Coordinates of C-alpha atoms and ligand atoms in Angstrom, one line a residue:
X9 CA -37.4 -34.5 -37.8
X10 CA -36.5 -37.3 -35.4
X11 CA -36.7 -40.9 -36.4
X12 CA -37.8 -44.0 -34.5
X13 CA -36.5 -47.5 -35.3
X14 CA -37.5 -50.8 -33.8
X15 CA -35.0 -53.7 -33.7
X16 CA -34.9 -57.0 -31.7
X17 CA -31.3 -56.4 -31.0
X18 CA -29.2 -53.2 -31.2
X19 CA -25.4 -53.5 -30.8
X20 CA -23.4 -50.4 -30.0
X21 CA -20.0 -50.8 -31.5
X22 CA -18.6 -52.5 -34.6
X23 CA -15.3 -53.7 -33.2
X24 CA -14.7 -57.4 -32.7
X25 CA -17.0 -57.7 -29.7
X26 CA -19.9 -56.0 -31.5
X27 CA -19.4 -57.8 -34.8
X28 CA -19.2 -61.2 -33.2
X29 CA -22.3 -60.5 -31.0
X30 CA -24.2 -59.3 -34.1
X31 CA -23.3 -62.4 -36.1
X32 CA -24.6 -64.7 -33.3
X33 CA -27.7 -62.6 -32.5
X34 CA -28.6 -62.7 -36.2
X35 CA -29.6 -66.3 -35.6
X36 CA -32.3 -65.2 -33.3
X37 CA -33.8 -61.9 -34.5
X38 CA -33.2 -58.8 -36.6
X39 CA -30.1 -57.0 -35.6
X40 CA -28.7 -53.4 -36.1
X41 CA -25.2 -52.3 -35.3
X42 CA -24.6 -48.6 -34.5
X43 CA -21.1 -47.2 -34.7
X44 CA -19.7 -43.7 -34.5
X45 CA -17.0 -44.9 -36.8
X46 CA -17.2 -46.6 -40.1
X47 CA -17.2 -50.3 -38.9
X48 CA -13.8 -51.3 -40.3
X49 CA -12.2 -48.3 -38.6
X50 CA -12.9 -49.5 -35.1
X51 CA -9.9 -49.8 -32.8
X52 CA -9.9 -53.6 -33.1
X53 CA -8.6 -53.2 -36.6
X54 CA -5.3 -51.8 -35.0
X55 CA -4.6 -54.9 -33.0
X56 CA -1.3 -56.2 -34.0
X57 CA 0.2 -59.2 -32.2
X58 CA -2.3 -61.9 -32.0
X59 CA -5.1 -63.9 -30.4
X60 CA -4.3 -66.5 -27.7
X61 CA -5.3 -70.1 -27.9
X62 CA -3.5 -73.2 -26.7
X63 CA -3.6 -74.9 -30.1
X64 CA -0.2 -76.5 -29.4
X65 CA 0.7 -76.2 -33.1
X66 CA 4.4 -75.3 -32.5
X67 CA 5.0 -77.0 -29.2
X68 CA 2.9 -78.7 -26.4
X69 CA 0.4 -76.4 -24.8
X70 CA -2.9 -76.8 -22.9
X71 CA -6.0 -74.7 -22.0
X72 CA -5.2 -75.4 -18.4
X73 CA -1.8 -73.7 -18.6
X74 CA -3.5 -70.8 -20.4
X75 CA -6.0 -70.7 -17.5
X76 CA -3.2 -70.6 -15.0
X77 CA -1.2 -67.9 -16.8
X78 CA -4.2 -65.7 -17.2
X79 CA -5.0 -66.0 -13.5
X80 CA -1.5 -65.3 -12.4
X81 CA -1.2 -62.5 -15.0
X82 CA -4.3 -60.9 -13.5
X83 CA -2.5 -60.8 -10.1
X84 CA -5.3 -63.2 -8.9
X85 CA -8.0 -60.6 -9.3
X86 CA -9.6 -62.3 -12.4
X87 CA -12.7 -64.4 -11.7
X88 CA -11.6 -67.9 -12.3
X89 CA -14.9 -69.3 -13.5
X90 CA -14.9 -66.7 -16.3
X91 CA -11.2 -67.2 -17.1
X92 CA -11.8 -71.0 -17.5
X93 CA -14.7 -70.4 -19.8
X94 CA -12.5 -68.2 -22.0
X95 CA -9.5 -70.4 -22.1
X96 CA -11.5 -73.6 -22.7
X97 CA -13.3 -71.9 -25.6
X98 CA -10.1 -70.4 -27.2
X99 CA -9.2 -73.3 -29.5
X100 CA -12.7 -73.6 -30.9
X101 CA -12.9 -69.9 -31.3
X102 CA -9.7 -69.6 -33.4
X103 CA -10.6 -72.5 -35.6
X104 CA -14.0 -71.0 -36.2
X105 CA -12.4 -67.7 -37.2
X106 CA -10.2 -69.6 -39.6
X107 CA -13.3 -71.2 -41.1
X108 CA -14.8 -67.7 -41.5
X109 CA -11.9 -66.7 -43.6
X110 CA -9.3 -65.1 -41.3
X111 CA -5.9 -65.4 -43.1
X112 CA -3.7 -66.6 -40.1
X113 CA 0.0 -66.8 -40.7
X114 CA 1.1 -70.4 -41.2
X115 CA 3.8 -72.9 -40.2
X116 CA 5.8 -74.6 -43.0
X117 CA 3.4 -77.5 -42.7
X118 CA 0.4 -75.2 -43.2
X119 CA -1.0 -75.1 -39.7
X120 CA -1.8 -71.9 -37.9
X121 CA 1.5 -70.4 -36.7
X122 CA 2.0 -69.4 -33.1
X123 CA 4.5 -67.1 -31.3
X124 CA 5.6 -66.2 -27.8
X125 CA 3.9 -63.4 -25.9
X126 CA 4.2 -61.9 -22.4
X127 CA 3.2 -64.2 -19.6
X128 CA 2.4 -67.1 -21.8
X129 CA 4.1 -70.2 -20.3
X130 CA 4.1 -73.9 -20.4
X131 CA 3.8 -76.2 -17.3
X132 CA 2.6 -73.5 -14.9
X133 CA 5.3 -70.9 -15.4
X134 CA 8.3 -73.2 -16.3
X135 CA 9.2 -71.4 -19.6
X136 CA 7.7 -69.3 -22.4
X137 CA 5.4 -71.0 -24.8
X138 CA 4.1 -70.2 -28.4
X139 CA 0.4 -69.5 -27.9
X140 CA -0.3 -66.4 -29.9
X141 CA -2.0 -67.0 -33.2
X142 CA -1.4 -64.2 -35.6
X143 CA -1.8 -62.7 -39.0
X144 CA 1.6 -61.0 -39.4
X145 CA 1.2 -57.9 -37.2
X146 CA -2.2 -57.1 -38.5
X147 CA -4.3 -59.7 -36.6
X148 CA -7.1 -57.3 -35.6
X149 CA -7.5 -56.1 -39.2
X150 CA -7.7 -59.6 -40.5
X151 CA -10.4 -60.7 -38.0
X152 CA -12.5 -57.5 -38.3
X153 CA -12.7 -57.8 -42.1
X154 CA -13.7 -61.5 -41.9
X155 CA -16.4 -60.8 -39.3
X156 CA -17.7 -57.7 -41.1
X157 CA -18.1 -59.7 -44.3
X158 CA -20.0 -62.5 -42.4
X159 CA -22.3 -59.9 -40.8
X160 CA -23.1 -58.5 -44.3
X161 CA -23.9 -62.0 -45.5
X162 CA -26.3 -62.5 -42.6
X163 CA -28.2 -59.3 -43.3
X164 CA -27.1 -57.4 -40.2
X165 CA -28.1 -53.7 -40.6
X166 CA -25.3 -51.2 -40.0
X167 CA -25.8 -47.6 -38.9
X168 CA -22.3 -46.2 -39.4
X169 CA -21.4 -42.7 -38.2
X170 CA -24.2 -42.7 -35.6
X171 CA -23.0 -41.3 -32.3
X172 CA -24.8 -42.8 -29.3
X173 CA -26.0 -40.1 -26.9
X174 CA -28.1 -42.1 -24.4
X175 CA -28.8 -45.7 -23.4
X176 CA -32.2 -45.9 -21.8
X177 CA -32.2 -47.9 -18.6
X178 CA -35.3 -47.5 -16.6
X179 CA -37.3 -49.7 -14.2
X180 CA -34.6 -52.4 -14.1
X181 CA -34.5 -52.9 -17.9
X182 CA -32.9 -51.4 -21.0
X183 CA -35.4 -50.0 -23.5
X184 CA -33.0 -48.9 -26.3
X185 CA -30.7 -46.2 -27.5
X186 CA -30.8 -42.6 -28.6
X187 CA -28.2 -41.6 -31.2
X188 CA -27.2 -38.7 -33.5
X189 CA -26.6 -39.3 -37.2
X190 CA -23.3 -37.5 -37.6
X191 CA -23.6 -36.4 -41.2
X192 CA -27.0 -34.7 -40.6
X193 CA -27.2 -34.0 -36.9
X194 CA -30.6 -35.8 -36.9
X195 CA -31.6 -37.6 -33.7
X196 CA -32.7 -41.3 -34.0
X197 CA -34.3 -43.4 -31.3
X198 CA -33.9 -47.2 -31.3
X199 CA -36.4 -49.2 -29.4
X200 CA -35.1 -52.7 -28.6
X201 CA -35.7 -56.0 -26.9
X202 CA -32.0 -56.4 -26.2
X203 CA -29.1 -54.0 -26.3
X204 CA -25.4 -55.0 -26.4
X205 CA -22.8 -52.4 -25.4
X206 CA -19.6 -53.2 -27.3
X207 CA -18.1 -49.7 -27.4
X208 CA -14.5 -50.4 -26.6
X209 CA -12.0 -48.7 -24.3
X210 CA -11.1 -45.2 -23.0
X211 CA -7.4 -44.8 -23.3
X212 CA -7.8 -41.2 -24.4
X213 CA -8.1 -40.3 -20.8
X214 CA -4.2 -40.3 -20.8
X215 CA -1.8 -38.1 -22.7
X216 CA 0.4 -40.9 -24.1
X217 CA -1.7 -43.8 -25.4
X218 CA -1.8 -46.4 -28.1
X219 CA -5.5 -46.0 -28.4
X220 CA -7.3 -44.4 -31.4
X221 CA -8.8 -40.9 -31.2
X222 CA -12.3 -42.3 -30.9
X223 CA -11.5 -44.5 -27.8
X224 CA -13.3 -42.3 -25.4
X225 CA -15.5 -44.6 -23.3
X226 CA -18.8 -42.7 -24.0
X227 CA -21.1 -45.6 -23.2
X228 CA -19.5 -46.5 -19.9
X229 CA -20.0 -42.9 -18.8
X230 CA -23.6 -42.8 -20.1
X231 CA -24.4 -46.0 -18.1
X232 CA -22.6 -44.8 -15.0
X233 CA -24.7 -41.6 -15.1
X234 CA -27.8 -43.8 -15.4
X235 CA -27.0 -45.7 -12.2
X236 CA -25.1 -48.7 -13.6
X237 CA -21.9 -49.4 -11.6
X238 CA -18.4 -49.6 -13.0
X239 CA -16.1 -52.3 -11.9
X240 CA -12.3 -52.3 -11.1
X241 CA -11.7 -48.9 -12.8
X242 CA -8.4 -48.4 -11.0
X243 CA -6.8 -51.0 -13.2
X244 CA -5.5 -49.5 -16.4
X245 CA -2.8 -51.2 -18.4
X246 CA 0.3 -49.4 -19.7
X247 CA 2.0 -51.3 -22.5
X248 CA 5.8 -51.2 -22.1
X249 CA 6.7 -50.4 -25.7
X250 CA 5.1 -47.3 -27.2
X251 CA 7.1 -45.3 -29.7
X252 CA 8.9 -42.7 -27.7
X253 CA 7.1 -39.3 -27.8
X254 CA 4.1 -40.7 -29.6
X255 CA 2.7 -43.7 -27.8
X256 CA 2.1 -45.6 -31.0
X257 CA 2.2 -49.3 -30.2
X258 CA 5.0 -51.7 -31.0
X259 CA 3.5 -55.1 -30.4
X260 CA 4.8 -57.4 -27.7
X261 CA 5.1 -59.9 -30.6
X262 CA 8.3 -58.0 -31.4
X263 CA 9.7 -59.4 -28.1
X264 CA 8.0 -62.7 -28.8
X265 CA 10.1 -63.0 -32.0
X266 CA 13.3 -62.3 -30.1
X267 CA 13.4 -58.5 -29.5
X268 CA 15.0 -57.4 -26.2
X269 CA 14.9 -54.3 -24.0
X270 CA 18.2 -52.4 -23.3
X271 CA 19.0 -49.6 -20.9
X272 CA 21.5 -46.8 -21.1
X273 CA 24.3 -49.1 -19.9
X274 CA 23.6 -51.5 -22.6
X275 CA 22.2 -54.1 -20.2
X276 CA 19.3 -56.4 -20.9
X277 CA 17.7 -55.2 -17.6
X278 CA 14.7 -57.6 -17.6
X279 CA 17.0 -60.4 -16.6
X280 CA 17.1 -58.7 -13.2
X281 CA 13.3 -58.3 -12.8
X282 CA 12.0 -61.6 -14.3
X283 CA 14.9 -64.1 -14.4
X284 CA 12.8 -66.9 -16.0
X285 CA 10.9 -65.2 -18.8
X286 CA 12.8 -61.9 -18.9
X287 CA 11.5 -59.5 -21.6
X288 CA 8.3 -61.7 -21.8
X289 CA 7.1 -60.9 -18.3
X290 CA 3.6 -59.4 -18.0
X291 CA 3.1 -55.8 -19.1
X292 CA 2.6 -54.3 -15.6
X293 CA 6.0 -55.6 -14.5
X294 CA 7.9 -54.6 -17.7
X295 CA 6.4 -51.1 -17.6
X296 CA 7.4 -50.6 -14.0
X297 CA 10.9 -52.0 -14.7
X298 CA 11.4 -49.5 -17.6
X299 CA 10.3 -46.5 -15.6
X300 CA 12.4 -47.7 -12.7
X301 CA 15.5 -47.9 -14.9
X302 CA 14.8 -44.4 -16.1
X303 CA 14.3 -43.1 -12.5
X304 CA 17.6 -44.5 -11.5
X305 CA 19.4 -42.8 -14.3
X306 CA 19.7 -45.8 -16.6
X307 CA 17.6 -44.4 -19.5
X308 CA 19.4 -44.1 -22.8
X309 CA 22.0 -41.3 -22.4
X310 CA 20.3 -40.6 -19.0
X311 CA 17.1 -39.6 -20.8
X312 CA 13.5 -40.8 -20.4
X313 CA 13.4 -43.8 -22.7
X314 CA 15.0 -47.2 -23.2
X315 CA 15.7 -49.2 -26.4
X316 CA 13.7 -52.0 -27.9
X317 CA 16.4 -53.9 -29.9
X318 CA 15.1 -55.9 -32.8
X319 CA 18.4 -56.0 -34.7
X320 CA 19.0 -59.7 -33.6
X321 CA 15.8 -60.8 -35.5
X322 CA 16.6 -62.0 -39.0
X323 CA 15.5 -59.4 -41.6
X324 CA 13.2 -61.9 -43.4
X325 CA 11.3 -62.6 -40.1
X326 CA 10.9 -58.9 -39.5
X327 CA 9.5 -58.5 -43.0
X328 CA 7.1 -61.5 -42.8
X329 CA 5.9 -61.3 -39.3
X330 CA 6.3 -57.7 -38.2
X331 CA 5.9 -55.6 -41.3
X332 CA 3.6 -53.0 -39.8
X333 CA 5.6 -52.0 -36.8
X334 CA 8.8 -51.9 -39.0
X335 CA 7.0 -49.4 -41.2
X336 CA 5.7 -47.4 -38.2
X337 CA 9.2 -47.1 -36.9
X338 CA 10.6 -45.9 -40.2
X339 CA 7.7 -43.5 -40.9
X340 CA 7.4 -41.9 -37.4
X341 CA 11.0 -42.0 -36.1
X342 CA 13.1 -42.6 -39.3
X343 CA 14.5 -45.7 -37.7
X344 CA 14.9 -49.0 -39.6
X345 CA 14.5 -51.6 -36.8
X346 CA 16.6 -54.2 -38.6
X347 CA 19.5 -51.8 -38.2
X348 CA 19.0 -49.7 -35.1
X349 CA 17.1 -50.1 -31.8
X350 CA 13.8 -48.3 -31.3
X351 CA 13.4 -45.7 -28.4
X352 CA 10.3 -46.8 -26.4
X353 CA 8.4 -45.7 -23.3
X354 CA 5.2 -47.2 -21.7
X355 CA 1.9 -46.1 -23.3
X356 CA -1.7 -46.2 -21.9
X357 CA -3.1 -49.3 -23.6
X358 CA -6.0 -51.2 -22.1
X359 CA -8.8 -50.8 -19.7
X360 CA -9.2 -53.8 -17.4
X361 CA -12.1 -52.2 -15.7
X362 CA -15.6 -51.6 -17.1
X363 CA -19.2 -52.5 -17.1
X364 CA -19.7 -55.5 -14.8
X365 CA -21.1 -58.6 -16.5
X366 CA -21.7 -62.3 -15.8
X367 CA -20.1 -64.9 -18.1
X368 CA -23.0 -64.6 -20.5
X369 CA -22.4 -60.8 -20.9
X370 CA -25.5 -59.8 -18.9
X371 CA -24.9 -56.5 -17.2
X372 CA -24.9 -56.5 -13.4
X373 CA -26.8 -53.8 -11.6
X374 CA -24.9 -54.2 -8.3
X375 CA -22.2 -56.1 -6.4
X376 CA -24.7 -58.8 -5.5
X377 CA -24.9 -60.0 -9.1
X378 CA -28.5 -58.9 -10.0
X379 CA -28.8 -58.2 -13.7
X380 CA -30.5 -55.6 -15.8
X381 CA -33.0 -57.0 -18.2
X382 CA -32.2 -56.6 -21.9
X383 CA -28.7 -55.1 -21.3
X384 CA -25.5 -56.9 -22.3
X385 CA -21.9 -55.8 -22.6
X386 CA -18.9 -57.4 -24.2
X387 CA -15.3 -56.6 -25.2
X388 CA -13.0 -53.9 -23.7
X389 CA -15.9 -51.9 -22.3
X390 CA -17.0 -54.9 -20.2
X391 CA -15.4 -56.3 -17.0
X392 CA -16.3 -60.0 -16.8
X393 CA -13.6 -60.2 -15.1
X394 CA -11.1 -62.3 -17.1
X395 CA -8.2 -59.8 -16.9
X396 CA -8.4 -58.9 -13.3
X397 CA -5.6 -56.4 -12.4
X398 CA -3.6 -57.0 -15.5
X399 CA -4.4 -58.4 -18.9
X400 CA -2.1 -60.7 -20.8
X401 CA -1.3 -60.0 -24.4
X402 CA -3.6 -61.6 -27.0
X403 CA -6.3 -62.3 -24.4
X404 CA -8.3 -59.2 -25.4
X405 CA -9.0 -60.3 -28.9
X406 CA -10.0 -63.6 -27.4
X407 CA -12.2 -62.0 -24.8
X408 CA -14.0 -59.9 -27.5
X409 CA -15.0 -62.9 -29.7
X410 CA -15.7 -65.4 -26.9
X411 CA -17.9 -63.1 -24.9
X412 CA -19.4 -61.3 -28.0
X413 CA -20.6 -64.7 -29.1
X414 CA -21.9 -65.6 -25.6
X415 CA -23.9 -62.3 -25.6
X416 CA -25.4 -63.2 -28.9
X417 CA -26.4 -66.6 -27.5
X418 CA -27.8 -65.3 -24.3
X419 CA -30.0 -62.9 -26.2
X420 CA -32.0 -65.7 -27.7
X421 CA -33.7 -66.4 -24.4
X422 CA -34.4 -62.7 -23.8
X423 CA -36.0 -62.3 -27.3
X424 CA -38.5 -65.1 -26.6
X425 CA -40.0 -63.2 -23.6
X426 CA -39.3 -59.5 -24.0
X427 CA -41.3 -56.7 -25.6
X428 CA -39.8 -53.7 -27.4
X429 CA -38.6 -51.1 -25.0
X430 CA -40.3 -47.8 -24.5
X431 CA -38.5 -44.6 -25.5
X432 CA -40.5 -41.6 -24.4
X433 CA -40.5 -38.2 -25.9
X434 CA -38.9 -36.8 -22.8
X435 CA -35.9 -39.0 -23.3
X436 CA -35.4 -37.9 -26.9
X437 CA -36.0 -34.3 -25.8
X438 CA -33.4 -34.6 -23.1
X439 CA -30.8 -35.6 -25.7
X440 CA -31.8 -32.7 -28.1
X441 CA -31.6 -30.2 -25.3
X442 CA -28.2 -31.4 -24.2
X443 CA -26.9 -30.9 -27.8
X444 CA -28.5 -27.5 -28.1
X445 CA -26.9 -26.4 -24.8
X446 CA -23.5 -27.4 -26.0
X447 CA -23.8 -25.7 -29.3
X448 CA -25.2 -22.5 -27.8
X449 CA -22.8 -22.3 -24.9
X450 CA -21.0 -19.0 -24.9
X451 CA -18.3 -19.8 -22.4
X452 CA -14.6 -18.9 -22.5
X453 CA -12.9 -22.3 -22.7
X454 CA -12.1 -24.6 -25.6
X455 CA -12.6 -28.3 -25.6
X456 CA -9.0 -29.0 -26.6
X457 CA -7.4 -27.1 -23.7
X458 CA -9.5 -28.9 -21.0
X459 CA -8.8 -32.3 -22.6
X460 CA -5.0 -31.6 -22.7
X461 CA -5.0 -30.6 -19.1
X462 CA -6.9 -33.7 -18.0
X463 CA -4.6 -36.0 -20.1
X464 CA -1.5 -34.4 -18.6
X465 CA -2.8 -34.7 -15.1
X466 CA -3.8 -38.3 -15.5
X467 CA -0.4 -39.1 -17.0
X468 CA 1.5 -37.5 -14.2
X469 CA -0.4 -38.8 -11.1
X470 CA -2.7 -41.6 -12.1
X471 CA -0.6 -43.8 -14.5
X472 CA 2.0 -46.4 -13.7
X473 CA 3.0 -45.0 -10.3
X474 CA 0.4 -43.5 -7.9
X475 CA 0.4 -41.9 -4.4
X476 CA -2.3 -40.6 -2.2
X477 CA -1.1 -37.1 -2.5
X478 CA -0.9 -37.2 -6.3
X479 CA -4.4 -38.8 -6.6
X480 CA -6.0 -36.3 -4.3
X481 CA -4.5 -33.5 -6.4
X482 CA -5.8 -35.1 -9.6
X483 CA -9.3 -35.4 -8.2
X484 CA -9.3 -31.7 -7.3
X485 CA -8.1 -30.7 -10.8
X486 CA -10.7 -33.0 -12.4
X487 CA -13.4 -31.3 -10.4
X488 CA -12.3 -27.9 -11.7
X489 CA -12.1 -29.2 -15.3
X490 CA -15.6 -30.7 -15.0
X491 CA -16.9 -27.3 -14.1
X492 CA -14.9 -25.7 -16.9
X493 CA -16.3 -28.2 -19.4
X494 CA -19.8 -26.7 -18.8
X495 CA -18.5 -23.4 -19.8
X496 CA -17.1 -24.0 -23.3
X497 CA -17.4 -22.3 -26.6
X498 CA -17.5 -24.1 -30.0
X499 CA -16.2 -22.6 -33.2
X500 CA -18.7 -24.6 -35.2
X501 CA -22.4 -24.2 -34.3
X502 CA -23.8 -26.2 -37.2
X503 CA -25.4 -29.6 -37.0
X504 CA -23.8 -31.4 -40.0
X505 CA -20.6 -33.4 -39.4
X506 CA -19.9 -31.2 -36.4
X507 CA -16.8 -33.0 -35.0
X508 CA -16.2 -30.2 -32.5
X509 CA -19.6 -31.0 -31.0
X510 CA -18.7 -34.7 -30.8
X511 CA -15.4 -33.8 -29.1
X512 CA -17.3 -31.8 -26.5
X513 CA -19.6 -34.7 -25.8
X514 CA -16.6 -37.1 -25.6
X515 CA -14.7 -34.7 -23.3
X516 CA -17.5 -34.9 -20.7
X517 CA -17.4 -38.7 -20.8
X518 CA -13.6 -38.7 -20.5
X519 CA -13.7 -36.4 -17.5
X520 CA -16.4 -38.6 -15.9
X521 CA -14.3 -41.7 -16.4
X522 CA -11.0 -40.1 -15.3
X523 CA -12.7 -39.2 -12.1
X524 CA -13.9 -42.7 -11.5
X525 CA -10.4 -44.1 -12.3
X526 CA -8.7 -41.6 -9.9
X527 CA -11.1 -42.1 -7.0
X528 CA -11.1 -45.9 -7.5
X529 CA -7.3 -45.8 -7.4
X530 CA -7.3 -43.6 -4.2
X531 CA -9.5 -46.0 -2.2
X532 CA -7.5 -49.2 -3.1
X533 CA -4.7 -49.0 -0.6
X534 CA -2.5 -51.8 -2.0
X535 CA -0.5 -52.6 -5.1
X536 CA -1.8 -55.2 -7.5
X537 CA -1.3 -55.7 -11.2
X538 CA -1.3 -52.4 -13.1
X539 CA -2.4 -50.5 -10.0
X540 CA 0.8 -49.6 -8.1
X541 CA 0.7 -47.4 -5.0
X542 CA 4.1 -46.2 -4.0
X543 CA 2.7 -45.5 -0.5
X544 CA 1.3 -49.1 -0.4
X545 CA 3.7 -51.2 -2.4
X546 CA 2.6 -54.6 -1.3
X547 CA -0.3 -56.7 -2.5
X548 CA -2.8 -57.1 0.3
X549 CA -4.9 -60.3 -0.2
X550 CA -6.4 -60.0 3.3
X551 CA -8.2 -56.8 2.7
X552 CA -8.2 -56.3 -1.1
X553 CA -8.8 -59.6 -2.9
X554 CA -12.1 -58.2 -4.1
X555 CA -13.5 -56.2 -7.0
X556 CA -14.3 -52.5 -6.7
X557 CA -17.9 -51.5 -7.7
X558 CA -18.2 -47.7 -8.2
X559 CA -21.7 -46.2 -8.1
X560 CA -22.5 -42.6 -9.0
X561 CA -23.9 -40.8 -5.9
X562 CA -24.6 -37.2 -7.0
X563 CA -21.3 -35.5 -7.5
X564 CA -19.5 -38.2 -5.5
X565 CA -18.9 -42.0 -5.8
X566 CA -20.0 -44.8 -3.5
X567 CA -17.8 -47.9 -3.4
X568 CA -19.0 -51.4 -2.7
X569 CA -17.2 -54.7 -3.2
X570 CA -17.6 -58.1 -4.7
X571 CA -15.5 -61.1 -3.8
X572 CA -13.1 -62.6 -6.4
X573 CA -14.2 -66.0 -7.7
X574 CA -11.4 -68.5 -6.9
X575 CA -12.2 -72.0 -8.2
X576 CA -8.8 -73.5 -8.9
X577 CA -5.6 -71.5 -8.3
X578 CA -5.0 -70.0 -4.9
X579 CA -3.2 -66.6 -4.9
X580 CA 0.6 -67.0 -4.8
X581 CA 3.5 -64.6 -4.9
X582 CA 3.8 -63.5 -8.5
X583 CA 7.3 -64.4 -9.7
X584 CA 8.5 -64.9 -13.3
Ligands
FAD894 C1 -2.8 -50.6 -31.0 C2 -3.4 -51.7 -30.3 C3 -3.0 -53.0 -30.6 C4 -3.6 -54.1 -29.9 N1 -3.2 -55.3 -30.1 C5 -3.8 -56.4 -29.5 C6 -3.4 -57.7 -29.8 O1 -2.5 -58.0 -30.6 N2 -4.1 -58.7 -29.2 C7 -5.1 -58.5 -28.3 O2 -5.7 -59.4 -27.8 N3 -5.5 -57.2 -28.0 C8 -4.9 -56.2 -28.6 N4 -5.3 -54.9 -28.4 C9 -6.5 -54.7 -27.6 C10 -7.7 -55.0 -28.4 O3 -7.5 -54.7 -29.7 C11 -9.0 -54.2 -27.9 O4 -9.1 -54.3 -26.6 C12 -10.2 -54.8 -28.6 O5 -10.0 -54.8 -30.0 C13 -11.4 -54.0 -28.3 O6 -12.5 -54.4 -29.1 P1 -14.0 -53.9 -28.9 O7 -14.8 -54.6 -29.9 O8 -14.3 -54.1 -27.4 O9 -13.9 -52.4 -29.2 P2 -13.4 -51.5 -30.4 O10 -12.7 -52.3 -31.5 O11 -12.6 -50.4 -29.8 O12 -14.7 -50.9 -31.0 C14 -15.5 -50.0 -30.3 C15 -16.7 -49.6 -31.2 O13 -17.6 -48.8 -30.4 C16 -18.1 -47.8 -31.2 N5 -18.5 -46.7 -30.3 C17 -17.8 -46.2 -29.2 N6 -18.5 -45.2 -28.7 C18 -19.6 -45.0 -29.4 C19 -20.7 -44.1 -29.4 N7 -20.8 -43.1 -28.5 N8 -21.6 -44.2 -30.4 C20 -21.5 -45.1 -31.3 N9 -20.5 -46.0 -31.4 C21 -19.6 -45.9 -30.5 C22 -16.9 -47.4 -32.1 O14 -17.4 -46.8 -33.3 C23 -16.3 -48.8 -32.4 O15 -17.0 -49.4 -33.5 C24 -4.7 -53.8 -29.0 C25 -5.1 -52.5 -28.8 C26 -4.5 -51.5 -29.4 C27 -5.0 -50.1 -29.1

């Protein structure tokens, strides 16, 4: 039997964006949070290094410098009105989190401690600054648990292990959500006044990634299929320091505490690429530098990795401030970072692109800025755009809580006027039929093999370096893989806890997003931030200082554009 629920607000996702939105919205109505994972297992819990705020606890800092760094870090594609909102609100946000119980690491005087991170500078790029507030290297874990507790206190209703299958957007408004209860296979419909999508990133499109298994971008793909555009999908960040062969993240905080990158000749090569801030240059630059060293034969022993050397950091600091990554290195590679350098290689990390929103998290229906009634998005799935073409470290946790809260506030207005959405039988039926079709499919391909091929292809031709030829090949292969994904066979045909079924659903979403990424990358004939075209190596402000909006048009994609909002800092050459 199917079940129908009615809530003023439904939030999809219980990462930091979802939890913060839920907490705020609970001031205005009854709130449910739906999550395919148990809430405290969301990827936010894995965040290591910190959250950015110009508290100035360790040395002078200002929100204005933070605003400048974020704009420059974004390679001038970030919308400056949104960046200013975020940086101005950062100090209040971190203090509020502290008051909610987040156990931040402390200075000897008892203030919130701060460390260096990539691209964080004082006086408009003069030198690195300590701006990252952290809880050892378990910052995400600390914040998620504090916010989850607050949500429990406020009576937010959680639906854990519910997999969202559809978000009902019809007649210019969002009506609610259709989800499957994973333990039973039962279908539930949620009629809402407001829906917040806070469903996180999609790093699993790539073979080597720091992202958790469930980071598959389902809701972006669902909305895209329902006619909502996706913005700036060509910009996907590779974090410079993934554990070699595994992609597991070693936080940039390790370099913030004094770690350095070394090539096969024993050189600290970042001195050549970014003479002022060296190893603390933004991630896009460091990732390209590492791969460039390897291409030119200066990997370690001529192989395809470089070293992250933390042996110069005192053992006590490693233990106190970087315990988690020290353990990862020992467990996965058998290397004690206090004694030997760690082999690293860039790993797919963060999606700058996503569901377009305004600064109050309202989802845009087009490049002109019209909004969809009752639909909000926040966190990594959204594109506000505060990160532009490249996100700075510690700005994502900040983005999730700042814009999660703003979504919760904006909803108050919507709740006063809106009625509950209408979820028809046809919509529920459509979800049921889709599930049945997958379960009963008698094709000849397995989910895992299609996924592996997609991830390999995306890694080879659509990651740090891109060319027209490679991208065209990727698009062809993805078209074939999409066809193959309709011709699969599951081992498990039951409804209860059928993880193979979930993987089949997620695979369709991943393929959908991979295609949007590759096609968006093909049409942008310039290099900016994380998008580097070897055949167009220069940034081209004359033609490309604009956001890409991708719309689904049958089997193809239509591209339209929205100008970047420049309020304060004119684009300059990006030197560090
Ligand atoms: C290893 C790692 C370390 C990081 N370190 C930092 C850091 O130090 N500082 C920083 O600023 N950023 C960091 N980041 C980035 C940052 O952690 C993320 O961008 C951010 O936490 C995303 O939060 P979110 O709330 O948007 O989504 P998530 O925390 O990813 O949560 C997504 C939620 O959506 C739910 N969901 C998704 N699809 C469905 C569906 N179909 N049905 C139901 N529920 C669904 C999931 O269950 C989950 O609850 C790091 C990222 C990684 C991977």
